[in-house]
mmCIF file of C-alpha atoms in Angstrom:
data_model
loop_
_atom_site.group_PDB
_atom_site.id
_atom_site.type_symbol
_atom_site.label_atom_id
_atom_site.label_comp_id
_atom_site.label_asym_id
_atom_site.label_seq_id
_atom_site.Cartn_x
_atom_site.Cartn_y
_atom_site.Cartn_z
ATOM 1 C CA MET A 1 -4.395 79.347 96.293
ATOM 2 C CA PHE A 2 -2.513 82.281 98.083
ATOM 3 C CA LEU A 3 -4.040 82.280 101.365
ATOM 4 C CA ILE A 4 -2.300 85.736 102.288
ATOM 5 C CA ILE A 5 -3.605 88.717 104.859
ATOM 6 C CA HIS A 6 -2.392 92.225 103.676
ATOM 7 C CA VAL A 7 -1.852 94.519 106.860
ATOM 8 C CA SER A 8 -1.435 98.200 105.420
ATOM 9 C CA ILE A 9 1.083 99.699 107.223
ATOM 10 C CA ALA A 10 2.130 103.180 105.535
ATOM 11 C CA GLY A 11 1.040 102.035 102.290
ATOM 12 C CA GLU A 12 3.210 98.736 102.098
ATOM 13 C CA PHE A 13 2.932 95.182 102.709
ATOM 14 C CA PHE A 14 5.422 93.219 104.734
ATOM 15 C CA PHE A 15 5.441 89.906 106.465
ATOM 16 C CA ASN A 16 8.624 87.337 107.160
ATOM 17 C CA ALA A 17 9.291 84.093 108.439
ATOM 18 C CA ALA A 18 8.455 85.254 112.170
ATOM 19 C CA TYR A 19 5.215 85.946 111.454
ATOM 20 C CA ARG A 20 4.347 82.401 110.355
ATOM 21 C CA PRO A 21 2.873 81.244 114.012
ATOM 22 C CA VAL A 22 -0.047 83.703 113.049
ATOM 23 C CA PHE A 23 -0.426 83.226 109.706
ATOM 24 C CA ASN A 24 -0.659 79.186 110.595
ATOM 25 C CA GLU A 25 -3.378 80.198 113.149
ATOM 26 C CA VAL A 26 -5.656 81.870 110.714
ATOM 27 C CA ARG A 27 -5.310 79.326 107.848
ATOM 28 C CA GLY A 28 -5.781 76.439 110.368
ATOM 29 C CA HIS A 29 -9.464 78.289 111.288
ATOM 30 C CA PHE A 30 -10.013 78.646 107.749
ATOM 31 C CA GLY A 31 -9.684 74.804 107.286
ATOM 32 C CA ILE A 32 -11.841 74.421 110.612
ATOM 33 C CA LEU A 33 -14.992 76.752 108.991
ATOM 34 C CA ARG A 34 -14.541 74.809 105.424
ATOM 35 C CA ASP A 35 -14.487 71.089 107.113
ATOM 36 C CA LYS A 36 -17.723 72.390 109.273
ATOM 37 C CA ILE A 37 -19.400 74.253 106.913
ATOM 38 C CA VAL A 38 -19.058 71.988 103.495
ATOM 39 C CA PRO A 39 -21.404 69.229 105.350
ATOM 40 C CA LEU A 40 -24.291 71.899 106.221
ATOM 41 C CA ILE A 41 -24.220 73.244 102.468
ATOM 42 C CA SER A 42 -24.301 69.898 101.340
ATOM 43 C CA GLN A 43 -27.354 69.083 103.604
ATOM 44 C CA SER A 44 -29.382 72.412 102.332
ATOM 45 C CA LYS A 45 -32.472 71.839 100.550
ATOM 46 C CA ALA A 46 -30.278 73.507 97.488
ATOM 47 C CA THR A 47 -30.397 71.683 94.107
ATOM 48 C CA ALA A 48 -26.747 71.604 92.373
ATOM 49 C CA THR A 49 -28.409 73.070 89.591
ATOM 50 C CA GLU A 50 -30.120 76.257 91.394
ATOM 51 C CA MET A 51 -26.418 76.731 93.185
ATOM 52 C CA LYS A 52 -24.328 76.291 90.131
ATOM 53 C CA SER A 53 -27.122 78.673 88.064
ATOM 54 C CA PHE A 54 -27.309 81.304 90.801
ATOM 55 C CA LEU A 55 -23.118 81.691 91.321
ATOM 56 C CA GLN A 56 -22.961 81.950 87.242
ATOM 57 C CA LYS A 57 -25.611 84.856 87.318
ATOM 58 C CA SER A 58 -23.810 86.532 90.919
ATOM 59 C CA PHE A 59 -19.967 85.520 90.586
ATOM 60 C CA PRO A 60 -19.381 85.409 86.683
ATOM 61 C CA GLU A 61 -15.666 84.989 87.004
ATOM 62 C CA LEU A 62 -16.661 81.475 88.248
ATOM 63 C CA GLY A 63 -17.930 80.574 85.005
ATOM 64 C CA PRO A 64 -14.875 78.554 83.719
ATOM 65 C CA ASP A 65 -14.247 76.951 87.390
ATOM 66 C CA LEU A 66 -18.297 75.721 87.271
ATOM 67 C CA SER A 67 -18.292 74.581 83.892
ATOM 68 C CA ASN A 68 -17.718 70.869 85.040
ATOM 69 C CA ALA A 69 -19.198 71.454 88.456
ATOM 70 C CA ASP A 70 -22.240 68.899 88.630
ATOM 71 C CA SER A 71 -22.443 67.945 91.688
ATOM 72 C CA ILE A 72 -23.129 70.008 95.046
ATOM 73 C CA GLU A 73 -19.799 68.956 96.194
ATOM 74 C CA ASP A 74 -18.081 69.800 93.202
ATOM 75 C CA ILE A 75 -19.521 73.477 93.610
ATOM 76 C CA ILE A 76 -18.514 73.594 97.075
ATOM 77 C CA ASN A 77 -14.983 72.789 96.057
ATOM 78 C CA VAL A 78 -14.755 75.829 93.403
ATOM 79 C CA ILE A 79 -16.389 78.050 95.576
ATOM 80 C CA VAL A 80 -13.950 77.157 98.441
ATOM 81 C CA LYS A 81 -11.051 77.307 96.070
ATOM 82 C CA ASN A 82 -12.122 80.833 95.520
ATOM 83 C CA CYS A 83 -12.357 82.303 98.889
ATOM 84 C CA ARG A 84 -9.491 83.206 100.845
ATOM 85 C CA VAL A 85 -8.680 83.385 104.910
ATOM 86 C CA ASN A 86 -9.800 86.764 104.970
ATOM 87 C CA ASP A 87 -12.223 87.344 102.440
ATOM 88 C CA ILE A 88 -15.204 84.292 102.800
ATOM 89 C CA SER A 89 -17.676 86.623 100.940
ATOM 90 C CA ILE A 90 -18.887 83.959 98.528
ATOM 91 C CA ILE A 91 -19.641 81.629 101.254
ATOM 92 C CA LYS A 92 -21.444 83.480 103.279
ATOM 93 C CA THR A 93 -23.830 84.832 100.059
ATOM 94 C CA ILE A 94 -24.320 81.073 99.439
ATOM 95 C CA VAL A 95 -25.447 80.673 103.254
ATOM 96 C CA LEU A 96 -27.716 83.869 102.588
ATOM 97 C CA ARG A 97 -29.381 82.869 99.615
ATOM 98 C CA PHE A 98 -30.005 79.315 100.422
ATOM 99 C CA ASP A 99 -31.167 80.115 104.298
ATOM 100 C CA ILE A 100 -28.526 78.199 105.728
ATOM 101 C CA THR A 101 -28.915 79.535 109.181
ATOM 102 C CA GLU A 102 -26.894 76.646 110.848
ATOM 103 C CA ALA A 103 -23.766 78.130 109.327
ATOM 104 C CA ASP A 104 -24.517 81.576 110.781
ATOM 105 C CA ASP A 105 -22.685 80.905 114.053
ATOM 106 C CA LEU A 106 -19.727 79.053 112.320
ATOM 107 C CA ILE A 107 -19.321 82.124 110.304
ATOM 108 C CA SER A 108 -19.755 84.692 113.137
ATOM 109 C CA LYS A 109 -17.195 83.250 115.050
ATOM 110 C CA TYR A 110 -14.565 82.392 112.167
ATOM 111 C CA GLU A 111 -14.303 86.185 111.509
ATOM 112 C CA ASP A 112 -14.455 87.538 115.348
ATOM 113 C CA LYS A 113 -11.042 85.358 115.303
ATOM 114 C CA VAL A 114 -9.714 86.432 112.166
ATOM 115 C CA LYS A 115 -10.311 89.915 113.207
ATOM 116 C CA THR A 116 -8.842 89.019 117.151
ATOM 117 C CA LEU A 117 -5.818 87.503 114.887
ATOM 118 C CA THR A 118 -5.357 90.541 112.200
ATOM 119 C CA GLY A 119 -4.836 92.471 114.814
ATOM 120 C CA SER A 120 -2.270 90.975 116.642
ATOM 121 C CA LEU A 121 -0.330 91.045 113.694
ATOM 122 C CA LYS A 122 -1.077 94.679 113.149
ATOM 123 C CA ASP A 123 0.439 94.893 116.359
ATOM 124 C CA PHE A 124 3.293 92.797 115.754
ATOM 125 C CA LEU A 125 4.214 94.720 112.528
ATOM 126 C CA SER A 126 3.943 98.032 113.876
ATOM 127 C CA LEU A 127 6.809 97.150 116.858
ATOM 128 C CA ASN A 128 8.761 95.177 114.272
ATOM 129 C CA GLU A 129 8.591 97.255 110.752
ATOM 130 C CA PRO A 130 11.977 97.827 109.148
ATOM 131 C CA GLN A 131 13.011 101.159 110.278
ATOM 132 C CA HIS A 132 15.489 101.748 107.626
ATOM 133 C CA LEU A 133 14.498 100.116 104.547
ATOM 134 C CA ASN A 134 17.086 102.209 102.559
ATOM 135 C CA ASP A 135 19.437 100.317 104.057
ATOM 136 C CA SER A 136 18.482 97.249 102.483
ATOM 137 C CA LYS A 137 18.634 95.228 99.131
ATOM 138 C CA THR A 138 15.505 94.476 96.794
ATOM 139 C CA ILE A 139 15.162 90.821 96.036
ATOM 140 C CA GLN A 140 13.074 90.213 92.782
ATOM 141 C CA PHE A 141 11.870 86.644 92.039
ATOM 142 C CA THR A 142 9.655 86.041 88.528
ATOM 143 C CA LEU A 143 8.255 82.814 88.435
ATOM 144 C CA GLY A 144 6.321 80.870 85.820
ATOM 145 C CA TRP A 145 3.567 79.807 88.378
ATOM 146 C CA GLU A 146 -0.052 79.648 87.960
ATOM 147 C CA PRO A 147 -1.677 81.749 90.937
ATOM 148 C CA ASP A 148 -4.368 79.756 92.134
ATOM 149 C CA GLU A 149 -1.936 76.524 91.814
ATOM 150 C CA HIS A 150 0.260 77.771 94.438
ATOM 151 C CA SER A 151 -0.009 78.857 98.264
ATOM 152 C CA LEU A 152 2.135 81.112 100.829
ATOM 153 C CA ASP A 153 3.709 78.078 102.074
ATOM 154 C CA ASP A 154 5.391 77.740 98.400
ATOM 155 C CA ILE A 155 6.766 81.378 99.091
ATOM 156 C CA ARG A 156 8.167 80.312 102.251
ATOM 157 C CA ASN A 157 9.548 77.336 100.581
ATOM 158 C CA LEU A 158 11.290 78.955 97.855
ATOM 159 C CA LEU A 159 12.927 81.399 100.041
ATOM 160 C CA GLU A 160 14.042 78.523 102.237
ATOM 161 C CA GLU A 161 15.800 76.872 99.534
ATOM 162 C CA ALA A 162 17.006 80.465 98.145
ATOM 163 C CA PHE A 163 18.621 81.450 100.914
ATOM 164 C CA LYS A 164 18.766 78.638 103.539
ATOM 165 C CA GLU A 165 19.203 80.288 107.449
ATOM 166 C CA LEU A 166 19.374 83.487 106.021
ATOM 167 C CA ASN A 167 15.738 83.721 104.931
ATOM 168 C CA LYS A 168 14.526 84.493 108.425
ATOM 169 C CA ARG A 169 16.220 88.005 107.297
ATOM 170 C CA ILE A 170 14.211 88.462 103.825
ATOM 171 C CA ILE A 171 10.889 90.543 104.145
ATOM 172 C CA VAL A 172 8.367 90.239 101.539
ATOM 173 C CA ARG A 173 7.010 93.313 100.414
ATOM 174 C CA SER A 174 4.722 92.267 97.646
ATOM 175 C CA ILE A 175 3.217 89.862 95.109
ATOM 176 C CA HIS A 176 2.294 90.700 91.599
ATOM 177 C CA ARG A 177 0.329 88.160 89.578
ATOM 178 C CA GLY A 178 -0.006 88.539 85.599
ATOM 179 C CA ASN A 179 1.664 86.294 82.972
ATOM 180 C CA SER A 180 3.962 85.002 85.755
ATOM 181 C CA ILE A 181 4.276 85.667 89.463
ATOM 182 C CA ILE A 182 6.754 88.359 90.806
ATOM 183 C CA ILE A 183 7.949 88.387 94.399
ATOM 184 C CA ILE A 184 9.514 91.517 95.537
ATOM 185 C CA CYS A 185 11.214 91.065 98.915
ATOM 186 C CA TYR A 186 14.120 93.335 100.829
ATOM 187 C CA GLY A 187 17.358 91.739 102.160
ATOM 188 C CA PRO A 188 19.763 93.481 104.742
ATOM 189 C CA HIS A 189 22.440 95.748 102.931
ATOM 190 C CA HIS A 190 25.054 93.910 104.702
ATOM 191 C CA LEU A 191 24.228 90.321 103.727
ATOM 192 C CA LEU A 192 24.299 91.021 100.170
ATOM 193 C CA ALA A 193 27.475 89.383 99.440
ATOM 194 C CA ALA A 194 26.079 86.133 101.731
ATOM 195 C CA LEU A 195 22.649 86.282 99.771
ATOM 196 C CA LEU A 196 24.277 86.084 96.271
ATOM 197 C CA LEU A 197 26.580 83.164 97.202
ATOM 198 C CA GLU A 198 23.164 81.505 98.725
ATOM 199 C CA ALA A 199 21.162 82.063 95.847
ATOM 200 C CA GLN A 200 23.870 81.153 93.234
ATOM 201 C CA ASP A 201 24.704 78.076 95.037
ATOM 202 C CA ASN A 202 20.537 76.882 95.002
ATOM 203 C CA LEU A 203 20.075 77.970 91.470
ATOM 204 C CA THR A 204 19.554 74.390 89.807
ATOM 205 C CA VAL A 205 16.757 73.909 92.520
ATOM 206 C CA LEU A 206 15.385 77.395 92.163
ATOM 207 C CA MET A 207 15.114 76.436 88.267
ATOM 208 C CA LYS A 208 13.821 72.844 88.422
ATOM 209 C CA GLU A 209 11.064 73.122 91.457
ATOM 210 C CA PHE A 210 10.199 76.482 91.617
ATOM 211 C CA SER A 211 9.955 77.608 87.488
ATOM 212 C CA LEU A 212 12.646 80.602 88.404
ATOM 213 C CA ILE A 213 12.576 82.788 85.615
ATOM 214 C CA ARG A 214 14.843 85.530 86.819
ATOM 215 C CA LEU A 215 16.426 86.196 90.025
ATOM 216 C CA THR A 216 17.880 89.691 90.749
ATOM 217 C CA ILE A 217 19.325 91.056 94.291
ATOM 218 C CA GLY A 218 20.134 94.553 94.266
ATOM 219 C CA HIS A 219 21.574 95.598 91.237
ATOM 220 C CA TYR A 220 22.919 91.887 90.073
ATOM 221 C CA THR A 221 21.086 89.514 88.082
ATOM 222 C CA VAL A 222 21.727 86.245 89.514
ATOM 223 C CA TYR A 223 19.659 84.550 86.878
ATOM 224 C CA ASP A 224 17.871 85.552 83.837
ATOM 225 C CA LYS A 225 16.317 82.476 81.548
ATOM 226 C CA ARG A 226 16.197 84.685 78.731
ATOM 227 C CA ILE A 227 19.532 85.382 78.281
ATOM 228 C CA ARG A 228 21.500 82.372 80.934
ATOM 229 C CA TYR A 229 23.039 85.567 82.994
ATOM 230 C CA LYS A 230 24.467 84.196 86.351
ATOM 231 C CA VAL A 231 26.642 86.081 89.152
#
């Protein structure tokens, strides 16, 4: 699943490789919360039938995932899968509904930590926001991915494989989910030629390992599966 913190600056969303430590720290705390809270939910008095029924009524969108969840452990896996580092509302709802008071302190500490870290991230972005996006070139990846099967690490790996060391100069602007995943980035105008060469050189890996459907850099189409066009 995509574990992405959305931080708004003038209506846009940005992150790049330089922000990795902050993202990793938040994700680490999410993992700690998950590991500590799962046993508490498992040991509660709620039965699998009660919990499943409650979730199906409260969160109908979980229905398909819950259809084959017959044990508390299966249900917890569905809950965790549908949470994000900055949205643990389903976990909180289960804790509240089934009076799992031992989890309250864990949740409170986790939310305080996330609030602190996202505040630091906002400050970092404010100080490092690109001043001249008009001097940048738009890079757009279209990938044949299922959103729930991929994470932020997969996007990082994609950029590293596409542009090697130049990936550190790439800023991800937005991620759109539909029949495919569309990732829109910015790259420095003066690196346009280098980015095109790197991407072209790494096309085979991008197609085989990242299900690349289309890649454009600036007004150049580097690859389009539909027409097999390359720069």
